[in-house]
Each structure stands twice: as structure tokens, then as C-alpha cells.
Amino acid sequence: MRTNLKRVAEHLGISVSTVSRVVNGKDRVSPETRAAVLAALESLNYQPNEIARSLKAQTSKAIGIIVPDITNTFFASVIKGVESTTRKNNYSAVICNSDGDAKREEEYLKLLLKKQITALVIATVSEDVSIFKTYKDFGIPVVFIDNLPKMKTKFDFVTIDNVEASYRLTKHIISLGHKSIAAISGPVSESTGSERLQGFKKAMQESGLEIKPEYFRQGSFQLETGYGIAKKMFQQQESPTALFVANNMQAYGALHALRECGLRVPEDVALVCFDAVDKTGLMVPEMTTMVQPAEKIGELAGEIISRKLSKTDLQIYENIILEAELKIGDSCGCKTNQR
Amino acid sequence: MRTNLKRVAEHLGISVSTVSRVVNGKDRVSPETRAAVLAALESLNYQPNEIARSLKAQTSKAIGIIVPDITNTFFASVIKGVESTTRKNNYSAVICNSDGDAKREEEYLKLLLKKQITALVIATVSEDVSIFKTYKDFGIPVVFIDNLPKMKTKFDFVTIDNVEASYRLTKHIISLGHKSIAAISGPVSESTGSERLQGFKKAMQESGLEIKPEYFRQGSFQLETGYGIAKKMFQQQESPTALFVANNMQAYGALHALRECGLRVPEDVALVCFDAVDKTGLMVPEMTTMVQPAEKIGELAGEIISRKLSKTDLQIYENIILEAELKIGDSCGCKTNQR
DNA sequence: TTGAAAGCGCTAACAT
DNA sequence: ATGTTAGCGCTTTCAA
């Protein structure tokens, strides 16, 4: 049986309010009473009901986090970062897997709204931003990470400059002398997808390189998609000498496809992508990849939330754009052969 | 501003209870009233306050999940499994990272208790089981996964037979002809640690093989630990020909150490471990590893919870022991050289 | 210093 | 079919 304030009060023959004051460490309680209450609290194993507190306080001390895939190391790290900053304030993290599906994301957005979460961190995959207006109306801070929403109004976010990062990554392959460069892009409905594509195109254009239609495909940010696209693309007689891939999962899939086509990376095809960080350090080839500082992104998102919650003015928006790091591995071939 | 039942009711000039009935799809409401209410709900953008509902219902529709490390693919997959089964019932998942630290685990256990979670899934790293008694007293189902608690009383769990799995894994190396086998064990304070060690010992003993003290070390289930232990162990003149490692992270670290010692896997040292599943399929060497069906474990834990919550008798415990799969990779050397 | 009481938003038993 | 009301556990204002 759960002990509540009333039971403790009855047990001691005093009022609930006095017990509440002790529980919350307020003054206006005599030392003797306090001692007695503290003892009773202990012996009855009292645990404050946070739900009741939340109802009273009109906030739940819970941070919602929605990501496309918790098993993707990038998102797992982001979550870890958010959690590590918010746990200090006794916030709990409610994690949701949207599976990259806008409909499921929306379901979760509604659910979290009802659950009265205090704030939200989200890597959105949806093109419909209407529900974020509701969050705003309800005074719930939302911090966007990774993917940004197609919103006209201002909003908080922590991300990288995807166009620049993608441009830099593409320039890197071009600098290695590649002329025939293929690309697997993410969904352009997602900002990371479209911006990375944009950066890629910009770099290609600037170098006077052509993007051949048969060497360009778009698809979901998943391993299977990367595999499928690469398989078709590289079964053709003539192959491009380099492949740009918009995220980690697609790249892993693409690599398998390349191998199945008898192509070596980087000897036959140079490969670069985003966020292919390998904690284990055992992946071969080590990927040349543009890296978002995942845990840092999570931590900063958590900090933004803390600040917003302590401020009265929710209308001040923080836009943090972190530097992405170009991690040179073996997949691009620049370590081995200088063309 | 948030709309509540009262505001909707006032807006329509009817009572809260009628509005509540419509919201909950109950009968005893005339079609006309229902239609009017539905329209108002929509136009006022009403979202039921789940906190209030939870207080009333004395349960929060939230499942707590505590794991040592969310970025470990094994736990990430477990979480995914739990989430996928529980989301169907509109439960949300509150995720906590204990970081393998018993103190932090306990903090979270207390926090979740106060948050009135409906049920808990946990991979415990603590030796103190007293708080689980509180959960029991409060009628909150707890399903243990991976690591089991040192409890005298019955409890629900989904796991594998670690002794057997470890025995089988060890037998596999022995069958390859190795005589000098080293081991890196997890903390024996954790059941996975002690049971895997037990299985290892049993297999060694049965084959009349000696476990040399200098070839045996214990440590935390982390990459750095595996690295540190292996580094010392293999710097010695004479090296064992095989290494048994109790989990994935330790194994990744150990592999790096071996390489730094100029030892090749599997040629110089055969390596086997637990849960080194590589979604990307790019890890080299592909690990020979005993695999817990992570996502399945999560799903089953979710199902146990569903059953417990629909049953009146919480005292019926489900103990699910799944089959671990021996995944043969390259790290043990059996594919290449038959000794 | 302590207590009584209102109220957070909701549901449900009971009354009409 | 609809409304009134109590109460979930808590905090806090106000009164004593």
C-alpha cells in the first residue's frame, strides 16, 4: 500500500499541511514536529506522488525526446546527452521512436502533449508543423535537433550547417581527383536530406562537375535503402569512382552493395558519408565521414531547455549551429593513394 | 492557453461530466449533444490532461526502463523492443541510463517510483534489492532483463541461460584445440558477470584445462576496461592462444589492445565474447559471439507487463529463458584454420 | 507554529 | 440524457 500525506498526518495526529511542509523542507514547523514527521516519513516509507505534484504545479518534470531510431548510434548519443543534463534537475526523459515515420511522430507529439511534458527535444521527419504551434500555445519549449522543421516562425534548435558540411565533404572527394561522383541522398522532405544534397550540388557545380541522373538517387535514411540504391547503381557497366552518401545507415548498406558488386572501397570507389562514427573502432574501412557532435548536441538542447524554463520570456530563441568535424578515415582513399 | 473540460463545458453551457463522457466515447449522451461537444473539442483544440487522469486512475501509463548504457546496441535494441510493444497501449517509455552505477540506478528507481510508473523493465547492476520490495508492495510489476537481482523471492524476468551460453561458447574455443585460454570477466556482482564466469570455468574444468591466474581478470563491462586488462595481460612474453570476453564492449577494447601488442585475431589469439552484434556488418573481424535476442527480450518484457497489468494476481511470475545464439564469425578462427 | 480548505483536471457514482 | 459532487494527493493561502 502506498503511503500518502494524509496517512502520515493521521498516523501522527497532525495536519496534512504540516507534513507537506516538512516534506518540502519549508520553515514554520517546530523542530520537534519536524523530527517526528521525518521519522514517520521514514518508517512509513513515504514517497511523494509526483503525479499529484505535477497536477498541482501544472507541469510534469518530464522531457520528451522523439527520434527516428534509438538504435542509430547518433541518436542514442544525442539522447544520452539530453538525459545527462536534464537528470540533474530531476527531470525524466520520455523517449519515443518515430521510426522515421511522420504519422508515428505525430502520434507521439499528441501523446506527449497530453502527458504534460515540460519540454521537447525532437529530430522531426514531418513536413506538417501545425502541432508545434500547439506546443508554443501551451508554453512548452521545443528544441529541434538534426532535422529542422519547415516553419516560418522562429524556433530553438541545435544543429550543424548541413549545407556547409556537405559542401566540405564533397569538396574533399573532389580534391582527391574524382570526376565521376555518384550520390545517395536522404529524403528531401527532411532538412538534413535537402541541405546535404544542396551542399553536394553546390560543390559539384563549383568544380564544374556533372551530376549524372543515373548516378543520383534519393531514399530513406536506412541501411536497406542504401543497399538497394547502391546495388542498382553499381551493377551498371561503368561505375562512378566515388560515392557520396547522406547518412550513416545508408552508407553501411551501400558498402555492402559495393562489395557484392565486386568493388573495393576505396580502391575502386571512394566513399564518404555523414555520422558514421564507430565507437568500437573496428569497422573496416574506417569511414571518412562528416560528424555531428551528437552528445554535445543533446547536452546543449538540455541546457536550452533549462534556460527557457527559468526564463519568463519564452519568445527568445536560441539557434546553435555547431561545427561538424570531417573525420578522415580509409573509405575515401586519401590516406593511401594521392591521385 | 490549455483548454480543459470545464472550459469546454462552459463554452457549450453544459456540464463537465457530459463533455467527459463524449471525450471517453461513453454512451448516455444524445447524438445532438455529442456532435456539438465534438465540434467544440475540435475548435478549442482540447487535449485531455493525462496527469489528471493518472492521478484519478492511480496509474500513469508510463513504463520505466533502466539500463546501464543506452548507446550499447544491445540495450538500445531491448528498449526498442519494449517500446514497440507498449506503445500500442498508449504507454510511454521513460528511459534511464544508470551508467552501470548502482547509486545512479537507485536514484532512478526512487524517481520512477515517485513518478508513479505503471511498470518497470530493468537491467540491474545493484546488489541491493530492497527497493524492489517497495515496488512489489506498491503493486508495480518489475521485469528483469539481462542481469538478474540477488533476490530470494520470486520475480519476473526475461533472459538467457548465461551459464549454459558461456559454457557453450567456451566449449567452442576448446573444440578448436586451444589449451591456453585467458578470460576477461565482468563484475561478479552482476549476475551476467558471475554466470558467464561460471560457465567458462565449468567448460574449462570439464576439459581438464587450467585457468592460470595471470590469464584471468575481472572488470567493468566497458570498452576501456577490456582494453586495459588485455593490454596488461598480453604484454607478457608468453600469450594465451585464446581469449574469452564476457561482453561486447570489453571485447572491442580487448581487440584494440591485442592489435597494439602486435597480435592478430584469430591467427595469434582467438577471441569470443557476448552480444557483439554488428548491425552494420562492417566490423572486422566479424565476431564469434553468443547473442542474446535483444529486441525479442524487450518485446517479451513488454508482453509480460501487459499480462500482469490485466491480471488481478500479480503474484504469478513469468520466467522466460530464451535461447542464446552462437554466431560464428571470424574472430575465433574456426572458419579458417581447423586445428 | 499549526490547521482548514480550496483547487489543479479528471472520472464516476449517484441523483435528477 | 444530463448534472452534481466527491475525491485522487498535493501545495498553498488564509485563518487561528
XYZ file of C-alpha atoms (C1' of nucleotides) in Angstrom:
710
model
C 0.000 0.000 0.000
C 1.191 3.445 -0.835
C 1.605 5.958 1.897
C 0.328 9.437 1.255
C 0.446 12.668 3.205
C -2.934 12.033 4.741
C -1.905 8.713 6.187
C 1.264 10.133 7.631
C -0.707 13.006 9.130
C -3.278 10.710 10.668
C -0.556 8.474 11.976
C 0.886 11.426 13.852
C -2.376 13.079 14.670
C -1.417 16.292 12.896
C -2.490 18.002 9.707
C -1.510 17.251 6.135
C -0.201 20.718 5.586
C 2.365 20.382 8.324
C 3.579 17.118 6.911
C 3.738 18.681 3.476
C 5.847 21.498 4.843
C 8.313 19.058 6.300
C 8.472 17.027 3.125
C 9.261 20.144 1.185
C 11.738 21.460 3.703
C 9.762 24.599 4.381
C 10.081 26.549 7.590
C 7.272 27.409 10.018
C 7.492 23.988 11.581
C 8.798 23.451 15.110
C 11.932 21.341 15.394
C 10.132 18.711 17.437
C 7.289 18.344 14.987
C 9.747 18.219 12.136
C 11.729 15.450 13.775
C 8.610 13.439 14.470
C 7.375 13.833 10.921
C 10.720 12.934 9.443
C 10.758 9.755 11.497
C 7.250 8.838 10.415
C 8.054 9.556 6.780
C 10.937 7.170 7.017
C 9.189 4.402 8.857
C 6.152 4.531 6.614
C 8.365 4.691 3.521
C 6.640 7.747 2.188
C 7.240 8.635 -1.437
C 5.715 11.865 -2.695
C 3.307 11.336 -5.540
C 4.834 13.242 -8.415
C 1.687 12.911 -10.444
C -0.273 14.835 -7.864
C 2.500 17.369 -7.626
C 2.508 17.710 -11.363
C -1.194 18.256 -11.467
C -0.918 20.916 -8.832
C 2.128 22.525 -10.413
C 0.747 22.177 -13.918
C 3.978 20.697 -15.173
C 5.365 17.203 -15.145
C 9.135 17.383 -14.854
C 9.418 15.170 -17.878
C 11.290 15.920 -21.079
C 10.022 14.286 -24.213
C 12.516 13.150 -26.825
C 11.461 11.982 -30.267
C 13.995 10.498 -32.659
C 13.699 8.368 -35.797
C 15.720 5.471 -34.429
C 17.112 4.933 -30.993
C 19.405 2.158 -32.220
C 21.198 4.551 -34.538
C 24.315 5.484 -32.556
C 23.901 9.107 -33.495
C 20.505 9.404 -31.859
C 21.438 7.201 -28.931
C 24.261 9.615 -28.206
C 22.013 12.633 -28.516
C 19.606 11.077 -26.042
C 22.427 10.347 -23.662
C 23.443 13.987 -23.831
C 19.953 15.288 -23.187
C 19.470 12.880 -20.347
C 22.739 13.725 -18.663
C 21.904 17.411 -18.439
C 18.256 17.109 -17.539
C 18.585 14.378 -14.916
C 20.383 16.814 -12.671
C 17.140 18.674 -12.184
C 15.184 15.516 -11.530
C 13.653 15.564 -14.926
C 12.913 12.270 -16.526
C 13.272 11.507 -20.212
C 10.396 10.100 -22.186
C 11.864 8.533 -25.299
C 9.947 7.929 -28.493
C 10.980 6.143 -31.643
C 9.267 7.644 -34.662
C 10.845 5.067 -36.961
C 11.294 7.859 -39.461
C 7.552 7.853 -39.918
C 5.757 11.201 -39.853
C 2.483 9.648 -38.770
C 4.051 7.924 -35.823
C 5.881 11.091 -34.930
C 2.605 12.926 -34.844
C 1.027 10.315 -32.605
C 3.847 10.751 -30.172
C 3.620 14.511 -30.341
C -0.003 14.284 -29.342
C 0.668 11.761 -26.633
C 3.434 13.831 -25.072
C 1.240 16.882 -25.158
C -1.375 15.046 -23.150
C 1.274 13.758 -20.813
C 2.035 17.357 -19.986
C 5.707 17.117 -20.732
C 7.681 20.152 -19.705
C 9.742 20.418 -22.848
C 10.515 18.557 -26.027
C 13.611 17.653 -27.996
C 12.901 16.357 -31.460
C 14.536 15.285 -34.686
C 11.451 15.772 -36.790
C 10.740 13.918 -40.005
C 7.402 15.511 -40.624
C 6.508 18.261 -43.034
C 3.473 19.235 -41.038
C 4.446 21.797 -38.446
C 0.979 22.698 -37.217
C 1.270 20.755 -33.992
C 4.329 22.712 -32.979
C 2.129 25.754 -32.889
C 0.058 23.986 -30.269
C 3.200 23.347 -28.248
C 4.003 27.005 -28.483
C 0.498 27.999 -27.458
C 0.775 25.703 -24.482
C 4.082 27.226 -23.484
C 6.060 24.021 -23.967
C 9.583 24.717 -25.217
C 10.598 22.650 -28.233
C 14.218 22.259 -29.246
C 14.857 20.879 -32.692
C 17.964 18.869 -33.414
C 19.401 17.294 -36.543
C 16.376 17.867 -38.760
C 14.743 21.254 -38.692
C 11.064 21.918 -39.314
C 9.750 23.875 -42.237
C 8.492 26.668 -40.044
C 8.138 30.309 -40.880
C 8.285 31.412 -37.272
C 11.323 31.351 -35.056
C 12.261 28.283 -33.051
C 15.065 26.848 -30.929
C 17.489 24.440 -32.447
C 20.886 22.826 -32.126
C 22.328 21.539 -35.334
C 25.176 21.849 -37.764
C 25.352 23.735 -41.027
C 24.445 20.809 -43.226
C 24.925 22.647 -46.483
C 28.416 23.717 -45.475
C 29.306 20.325 -44.032
C 28.099 18.533 -47.102
C 29.884 21.005 -49.322
C 33.098 20.463 -47.412
C 32.731 16.704 -47.555
C 32.075 16.776 -51.280
C 34.980 19.143 -51.873
C 37.146 16.637 -50.106
C 36.353 13.892 -52.605
C 36.691 16.276 -55.496
C 40.077 17.347 -54.204
C 41.159 13.752 -54.473
C 40.686 13.980 -58.183
C 37.369 12.245 -58.650
C 35.287 13.416 -61.591
C 32.595 10.798 -61.699
C 30.838 11.128 -58.386
C 27.568 9.488 -57.508
C 25.276 10.445 -54.660
C 22.702 8.786 -52.471
C 20.596 11.463 -50.888
C 18.172 11.323 -47.992
C 14.551 12.340 -48.289
C 14.394 15.968 -49.365
C 11.342 16.291 -47.157
C 13.810 16.310 -44.276
C 16.063 19.292 -43.883
C 19.178 17.177 -43.452
C 18.286 15.413 -46.641
C 17.717 18.512 -48.706
C 20.566 20.557 -47.225
C 23.138 17.859 -47.654
C 22.012 17.438 -51.200
C 22.283 21.181 -51.676
C 25.845 21.218 -50.349
C 26.741 18.340 -52.598
C 25.312 20.040 -55.663
C 26.990 23.302 -54.850
C 30.395 21.684 -54.604
C 29.895 19.733 -57.789
C 28.711 22.743 -59.690
C 31.515 24.903 -58.432
C 34.000 22.383 -59.702
C 32.242 22.107 -62.998
C 31.299 18.506 -62.402
C 28.174 16.956 -63.732
C 25.661 15.050 -61.636
C 24.525 12.296 -63.941
C 20.924 11.287 -63.408
C 21.824 7.603 -63.290
C 24.332 8.359 -60.526
C 21.857 10.113 -58.309
C 19.113 8.636 -56.165
C 17.143 9.598 -53.104
C 15.697 7.405 -50.428
C 15.016 6.936 -46.766
C 17.843 7.155 -44.270
C 18.056 3.406 -43.818
C 20.551 0.655 -44.364
C 18.285 -1.284 -46.695
C 17.654 1.788 -48.775
C 21.352 2.497 -49.155
C 21.906 -1.086 -50.113
C 19.115 -1.169 -52.646
C 20.095 2.048 -54.332
C 23.792 1.235 -54.499
C 23.095 -2.239 -55.792
C 21.219 -0.897 -58.784
C 23.578 1.974 -59.341
C 26.749 -0.070 -59.383
C 25.520 -3.044 -61.337
C 25.843 -0.932 -64.444
C 28.820 -1.485 -66.668
C 30.567 1.718 -65.927
C 30.802 2.810 -62.317
C 31.455 6.184 -60.789
C 34.724 6.403 -58.900
C 33.267 7.983 -55.813
C 30.064 7.849 -53.842
C 28.608 10.470 -51.558
C 26.055 9.155 -49.059
C 23.838 11.356 -46.915
C 23.861 9.406 -43.654
C 25.476 6.545 -41.798
C 22.892 3.797 -42.236
C 22.587 4.319 -45.975
C 26.366 4.209 -46.208
C 26.620 0.886 -44.390
C 24.093 -0.572 -46.767
C 25.791 0.931 -49.787
C 29.114 -0.522 -48.740
C 27.655 -3.999 -48.686
C 26.214 -3.466 -52.120
C 29.558 -2.291 -53.443
C 31.240 -5.384 -52.118
C 28.635 -7.580 -53.677
C 29.328 -5.845 -56.955
C 32.961 -6.757 -56.550
C 34.031 -3.200 -55.969
C 36.629 -2.314 -53.374
C 36.457 0.753 -51.146
C 38.397 2.963 -51.569
C 40.386 1.419 -54.433
C 37.518 1.165 -56.898
C 35.049 3.513 -55.291
C 35.743 6.193 -52.711
C 33.003 6.524 -50.118
C 32.079 9.377 -47.816
C 29.053 9.954 -45.649
C 27.606 11.554 -42.519
C 27.710 10.464 -38.883
C 29.377 7.113 -39.410
C 31.071 7.195 -36.041
C 32.276 3.856 -34.832
C 32.663 3.650 -31.087
C 34.176 0.194 -31.381
C 36.887 1.319 -33.756
C 36.652 -1.998 -35.543
C 34.803 -1.055 -38.634
C 36.566 -1.630 -41.906
C 37.046 0.518 -43.763
C 37.151 3.286 -41.235
C 34.766 5.757 -42.745
C 35.638 9.191 -43.939
C 32.686 10.971 -42.525
C 31.259 14.303 -41.527
C 30.478 14.060 -37.856
C 27.845 15.886 -35.849
C 28.856 16.184 -32.205
C 25.926 14.040 -31.080
C 26.252 14.019 -27.322
C 27.133 17.700 -27.323
C 24.012 18.432 -29.327
C 21.954 16.612 -26.732
C 23.586 18.417 -23.853
C 23.097 21.806 -25.432
C 19.470 21.011 -26.158
C 19.078 20.165 -22.481
C 20.698 23.423 -21.484
C 18.493 25.455 -23.746
C 15.538 23.834 -22.073
C 16.855 24.673 -18.623
C 17.288 28.268 -19.612
C 13.883 28.534 -21.179
C 12.202 27.065 -18.160
C 13.850 29.502 -15.819
C 13.077 32.461 -18.010
C 9.801 34.214 -18.226
C 10.234 35.138 -21.827
C 9.783 32.062 -23.928
C 9.974 34.076 -27.091
C 13.732 34.362 -27.109
C 15.032 31.669 -29.385
C 18.433 30.094 -29.383
C 19.843 28.889 -32.639
C 23.003 26.933 -32.083
C 24.949 25.827 -35.100
C 27.841 23.615 -34.161
C 30.881 22.828 -36.205
C 30.796 19.434 -37.894
C 34.050 17.578 -37.947
C 35.474 15.987 -41.062
C 36.869 12.719 -39.831
C 39.277 11.276 -42.337
C 39.182 7.516 -42.495
C 40.134 4.978 -45.105
C 36.964 4.940 -47.170
C 37.847 7.986 -49.240
C 41.273 6.730 -50.150
C 43.179 9.921 -49.421
C 45.413 8.200 -46.909
C 46.596 5.634 -49.403
C 46.673 6.958 -52.918
C 47.182 10.561 -53.836
C 45.651 10.890 -57.218
C -3.785 28.550 -23.043
C -4.763 24.995 -22.373
C -8.354 24.002 -22.725
C -9.846 21.792 -20.065
C -13.167 20.068 -19.669
C -14.563 22.900 -17.635
C -13.859 25.453 -20.301
C -15.417 23.300 -22.989
C -18.442 22.740 -20.786
C -18.878 26.425 -20.075
C -18.427 27.227 -23.713
C -21.366 24.981 -24.509
C -23.356 25.738 -21.414
C -23.461 22.097 -20.324
C -21.821 20.090 -17.557
C -18.304 18.733 -17.388
C -19.458 15.186 -16.976
C -21.261 15.229 -20.290
C -18.183 16.525 -22.010
C -16.121 13.882 -20.256
C -18.474 11.208 -21.486
C -18.084 12.336 -25.052
C -14.315 12.538 -24.755
C -14.241 8.999 -23.483
C -16.720 7.707 -26.016
C -19.232 6.649 -23.405
C -22.920 6.289 -24.146
C -25.790 8.034 -22.415
C -25.248 11.130 -24.485
C -27.694 12.252 -27.137
C -26.406 12.329 -30.686
C -27.003 16.065 -30.940
C -25.105 16.856 -27.748
C -22.331 14.559 -28.780
C -21.970 16.286 -32.116
C -21.915 19.698 -30.505
C -19.314 18.634 -27.968
C -17.151 17.005 -30.585
C -17.205 20.201 -32.603
C -16.255 22.283 -29.558
C -13.478 19.889 -28.617
C -12.073 20.286 -32.056
C -12.352 24.021 -32.316
C -10.937 24.605 -28.864
C -8.153 22.103 -29.524
C -8.881 20.156 -26.381
C -6.231 17.699 -25.190
C -7.099 15.575 -22.184
C -4.740 16.119 -19.289
C -3.151 12.725 -18.759
C -1.666 13.835 -15.489
C -5.098 14.439 -14.064
C -6.290 11.158 -15.481
C -3.325 9.422 -13.961
C -3.993 10.912 -10.584
C -7.568 9.803 -10.757
C -6.732 6.367 -12.099
C -3.784 5.951 -9.777
C -1.550 4.888 -12.583
C 0.446 6.804 -15.118
C 0.572 4.781 -18.300
C 4.319 5.084 -18.279
C 6.809 2.242 -18.367
C 10.172 2.872 -16.774
C 13.243 1.351 -18.366
C 16.615 1.406 -16.668
C 19.697 0.194 -18.496
C 23.427 0.666 -17.966
C 24.057 2.284 -21.309
C 21.630 3.325 -23.946
C 24.400 3.643 -26.543
C 25.259 -0.032 -26.213
C 23.471 -1.590 -29.176
C 22.260 -4.442 -27.029
C 20.347 -2.175 -24.673
C 19.196 0.137 -27.426
C 17.617 -2.874 -29.100
C 16.000 -4.027 -25.876
C 14.489 -0.594 -25.417
C 13.221 -0.614 -28.959
C 11.531 -3.916 -28.266
C 9.892 -2.760 -25.069
C 8.752 0.430 -26.699
C 7.272 -1.278 -29.718
C 5.008 -3.482 -27.621
C 3.992 -0.945 -25.038
C 3.290 1.942 -27.385
C 0.338 0.055 -28.758
C -1.429 0.605 -25.466
C -0.523 4.256 -25.354
C 2.116 3.697 -22.781
C 5.122 5.920 -22.877
C 8.661 4.826 -22.110
C 10.731 6.628 -19.534
C 14.343 5.762 -20.240
C 17.112 5.954 -17.665
C 20.832 5.452 -18.093
C 22.367 4.035 -14.953
C 25.840 4.179 -16.460
C 26.488 0.862 -14.760
C 26.456 2.692 -11.463
C 24.415 1.198 -8.635
C 23.935 4.531 -6.927
C 22.597 6.162 -10.015
C 20.369 3.193 -10.612
C 18.920 3.613 -7.170
C 18.268 7.293 -7.718
C 16.327 6.440 -10.813
C 14.437 3.685 -9.061
C 13.283 6.191 -6.479
C 12.459 8.794 -9.057
C 10.373 6.395 -11.122
C 8.553 5.279 -8.037
C 7.520 8.832 -7.330
C 6.574 9.310 -10.929
C 4.059 6.541 -10.428
C 5.243 4.479 -13.344
C 2.990 1.582 -14.157
C 5.718 -0.966 -14.584
C 9.455 -1.273 -14.810
C 11.940 -3.053 -17.037
C 15.442 -3.100 -15.680
C 18.903 -4.481 -16.282
C 20.052 -4.028 -12.716
C 23.649 -3.563 -11.674
C 22.920 -3.208 -7.992
C 23.371 -5.738 -5.237
C 20.833 -4.044 -3.059
C 17.420 -5.432 -3.813
C 15.492 -3.755 -1.004
C 13.887 -1.175 -3.231
C 12.354 -3.861 -5.390
C 10.385 -4.909 -2.360
C 8.904 -1.435 -2.304
C 7.926 -1.820 -5.934
C 6.259 -5.067 -5.063
C 4.465 -3.533 -2.106
C 3.226 -0.783 -4.358
C 1.975 -3.279 -6.902
C 4.310 -2.148 -9.639
C 5.380 -5.035 -11.854
C 9.124 -5.253 -12.415
C 10.578 -7.297 -15.219
C 14.276 -8.002 -15.050
C 16.306 -8.455 -18.178
C 19.911 -9.329 -18.842
C 21.122 -9.018 -15.258
C 19.062 -10.633 -12.547
C 18.826 -9.414 -8.964
C 20.068 -11.358 -5.995
C 16.598 -11.884 -4.633
C 15.305 -14.721 -2.563
C 11.729 -14.165 -3.611
C 10.253 -14.838 -6.995
C 10.309 -12.255 -9.744
C 9.619 -11.843 -13.446
C 12.440 -11.958 -15.892
C 13.426 -12.449 -19.496
C 16.955 -13.550 -20.036
C 19.132 -16.296 -21.393
C 20.845 -19.120 -19.563
C 24.161 -17.361 -19.157
C 25.934 -20.305 -17.600
C 24.916 -22.556 -20.436
C 25.631 -19.942 -23.100
C 29.014 -19.210 -21.669
C 29.748 -22.895 -21.349
C 28.794 -23.450 -24.959
C 30.888 -20.524 -26.106
C 33.896 -21.743 -24.152
C 33.446 -25.275 -25.409
C 33.559 -23.877 -28.889
C 37.036 -22.429 -28.385
C 38.199 -25.547 -26.646
C 36.919 -27.646 -29.532
C 39.213 -25.667 -31.781
C 42.135 -27.090 -29.901
C 43.075 -24.224 -27.645
C 44.656 -25.145 -24.351
C 45.856 -21.819 -23.112
C 42.720 -19.776 -22.748
C 42.511 -16.422 -20.991
C 39.362 -14.766 -19.749
C 38.140 -11.270 -19.085
C 35.145 -11.476 -16.838
C 32.531 -8.897 -15.949
C 31.823 -7.814 -12.390
C 30.741 -10.847 -10.396
C 28.393 -8.547 -8.550
C 26.272 -8.721 -11.670
C 24.588 -11.986 -12.497
C 25.697 -11.914 -16.116
C 29.230 -11.446 -14.896
C 29.214 -14.265 -12.416
C 27.196 -16.698 -14.520
C 29.283 -16.256 -17.601
C 32.340 -16.794 -15.498
C 30.753 -19.890 -14.054
C 30.028 -21.322 -17.478
C 33.558 -20.572 -18.561
C 35.029 -22.304 -15.545
C 32.781 -25.281 -15.945
C 33.828 -25.810 -19.532
C 37.488 -25.395 -18.704
C 37.310 -27.771 -15.794
C 35.398 -30.350 -17.734
C 38.098 -30.332 -20.376
C 40.810 -30.541 -17.778
C 42.145 -27.115 -18.645
C 43.744 -24.856 -16.143
C 42.754 -21.230 -15.608
C 46.031 -19.522 -14.917
C 45.708 -16.591 -12.501
C 47.684 -14.318 -14.802
C 45.278 -15.118 -17.600
C 42.209 -14.182 -15.670
C 40.905 -10.723 -14.768
C 37.600 -9.147 -13.877
C 36.399 -5.654 -14.551
C 33.517 -3.441 -15.536
C 31.629 -4.116 -18.740
C 33.283 -1.272 -20.593
C 35.491 -0.797 -23.591
C 38.241 0.910 -21.611
C 38.247 -1.872 -19.068
C 38.599 -4.545 -21.710
C 41.382 -2.574 -23.280
C 43.258 -2.040 -20.041
C 43.039 -5.627 -18.928
C 44.030 -7.085 -22.278
C 46.886 -4.653 -22.620
C 48.467 -5.870 -19.416
C 47.660 -9.466 -19.999
C 49.134 -9.688 -23.463
C 52.223 -7.625 -22.904
C 53.715 -10.615 -21.162
C 56.203 -12.708 -23.072
C 54.059 -15.706 -23.497
C 50.493 -15.215 -24.598
C 47.461 -17.422 -24.347
C 46.136 -18.573 -27.705
C 42.550 -17.705 -26.991
C 40.604 -15.084 -25.106
C 37.124 -15.305 -23.679
C 35.468 -11.942 -23.018
C 32.244 -11.513 -21.073
C 30.578 -8.771 -23.085
C 30.734 -6.765 -26.262
C 32.302 -3.527 -25.050
C 35.104 -5.273 -23.214
C 35.779 -7.303 -26.322
C 36.075 -4.252 -28.551
C 38.570 -2.772 -26.154
C 40.492 -6.024 -25.832
C 40.752 -6.309 -29.584
C 42.417 -2.934 -29.797
C 44.847 -3.948 -27.095
C 45.691 -7.145 -28.913
C 46.423 -5.237 -32.077
C 48.617 -2.856 -30.202
C 50.501 -5.832 -28.873
C 51.038 -6.937 -32.437
C 48.767 -9.909 -32.105
C 46.408 -10.895 -34.876
C 42.905 -12.175 -34.303
C 42.282 -15.006 -34.866
C 45.712 -16.118 -36.099
C 47.589 -15.393 -32.875
C 44.706 -15.155 -30.479
C 41.196 -16.455 -30.932
C 38.551 -14.179 -29.484
C 34.987 -14.855 -28.420
C 32.526 -12.770 -26.458
C 28.881 -11.918 -25.792
C 26.452 -9.692 -27.661
C 28.882 -8.325 -30.199
C 26.211 -7.928 -32.831
C 27.112 -5.601 -35.620
C 24.138 -4.150 -37.417
C 26.397 -2.532 -39.981
C 28.079 -5.770 -40.910
C 31.333 -3.915 -41.401
C 33.207 -4.884 -38.307
C 36.457 -6.743 -38.810
C 36.912 -9.330 -37.643
C 33.338 -10.421 -37.581
C 32.994 -11.561 -34.007
C 32.243 -15.050 -32.918
C 29.777 -14.212 -30.259
C 26.994 -15.511 -28.106
C 23.969 -13.415 -28.903
C 21.040 -12.552 -26.706
C 17.948 -11.833 -28.804
C 17.831 -8.226 -27.638
C 14.748 -6.865 -29.313
C 12.865 -10.065 -28.570
C 13.790 -9.747 -24.922
C 12.373 -6.241 -24.892
C 9.190 -7.295 -26.613
C 8.626 -10.185 -24.241
C 9.252 -7.946 -21.262
C 6.588 -5.630 -22.644
C 4.203 -8.528 -23.069
C 4.744 -9.759 -19.540
C 3.878 -6.295 -18.346
C 0.702 -6.242 -20.396
C -0.349 -9.553 -18.946
C 0.439 -8.550 -15.399
C -1.488 -5.346 -15.717
C -4.559 -7.108 -16.981
C -4.396 -9.780 -14.339
C -5.518 -9.408 -10.805
C -2.971 -11.788 -9.466
C 0.383 -10.110 -9.551
C 1.975 -12.992 -7.745
C 2.266 -15.196 -10.764
C 5.760 -14.789 -12.072
C 6.969 -15.419 -15.555
C 10.491 -16.592 -16.004
C 11.416 -16.604 -19.633
C 14.741 -18.050 -20.594
C 15.477 -17.584 -24.239
C 17.933 -19.454 -26.335
C 21.158 -17.587 -26.995
C 22.570 -17.991 -30.455
C 26.183 -18.826 -31.121
C 27.048 -16.664 -34.057
C 30.205 -17.897 -35.701
C 32.350 -15.136 -37.089
C 35.990 -14.818 -37.935
C 37.377 -13.940 -34.533
C 37.572 -17.497 -33.270
C 39.394 -18.785 -36.309
C 37.282 -21.864 -36.877
C 36.338 -20.763 -40.362
C 39.922 -20.507 -41.465
C 42.146 -22.990 -39.708
C 40.986 -26.285 -38.328
C 43.420 -27.131 -35.604
C 3.538 27.043 14.769
C -0.321 24.657 13.039
C -4.674 23.592 10.619
C -8.679 24.068 7.433
C -9.895 24.402 2.964
C -9.644 25.323 -1.874
C -8.338 23.748 -6.186
C -5.232 21.558 -10.029
C -8.367 18.370 -14.245
C -10.376 14.381 -14.397
C -13.773 10.298 -13.710
C -17.629 8.001 -11.885
C -21.152 7.082 -8.540
C -25.224 8.902 -7.704
C -29.115 11.934 -8.345
C -32.425 14.007 -11.306
C -29.854 12.070 -21.106
C -27.694 15.193 -18.176
C -25.967 17.278 -13.913
C -23.988 17.391 -9.165
C -20.491 16.098 -6.408
C -16.787 13.733 -4.237
C -12.202 12.625 -4.370
C -7.431 11.109 -6.450
C -2.599 13.562 -3.481
C -0.653 17.527 -3.337
C 0.510 22.653 -2.322
C -0.643 26.949 -0.609
C -3.393 30.714 1.041
C -5.622 32.176 4.791
C -7.157 31.815 9.377
C -6.449 30.583 14.110
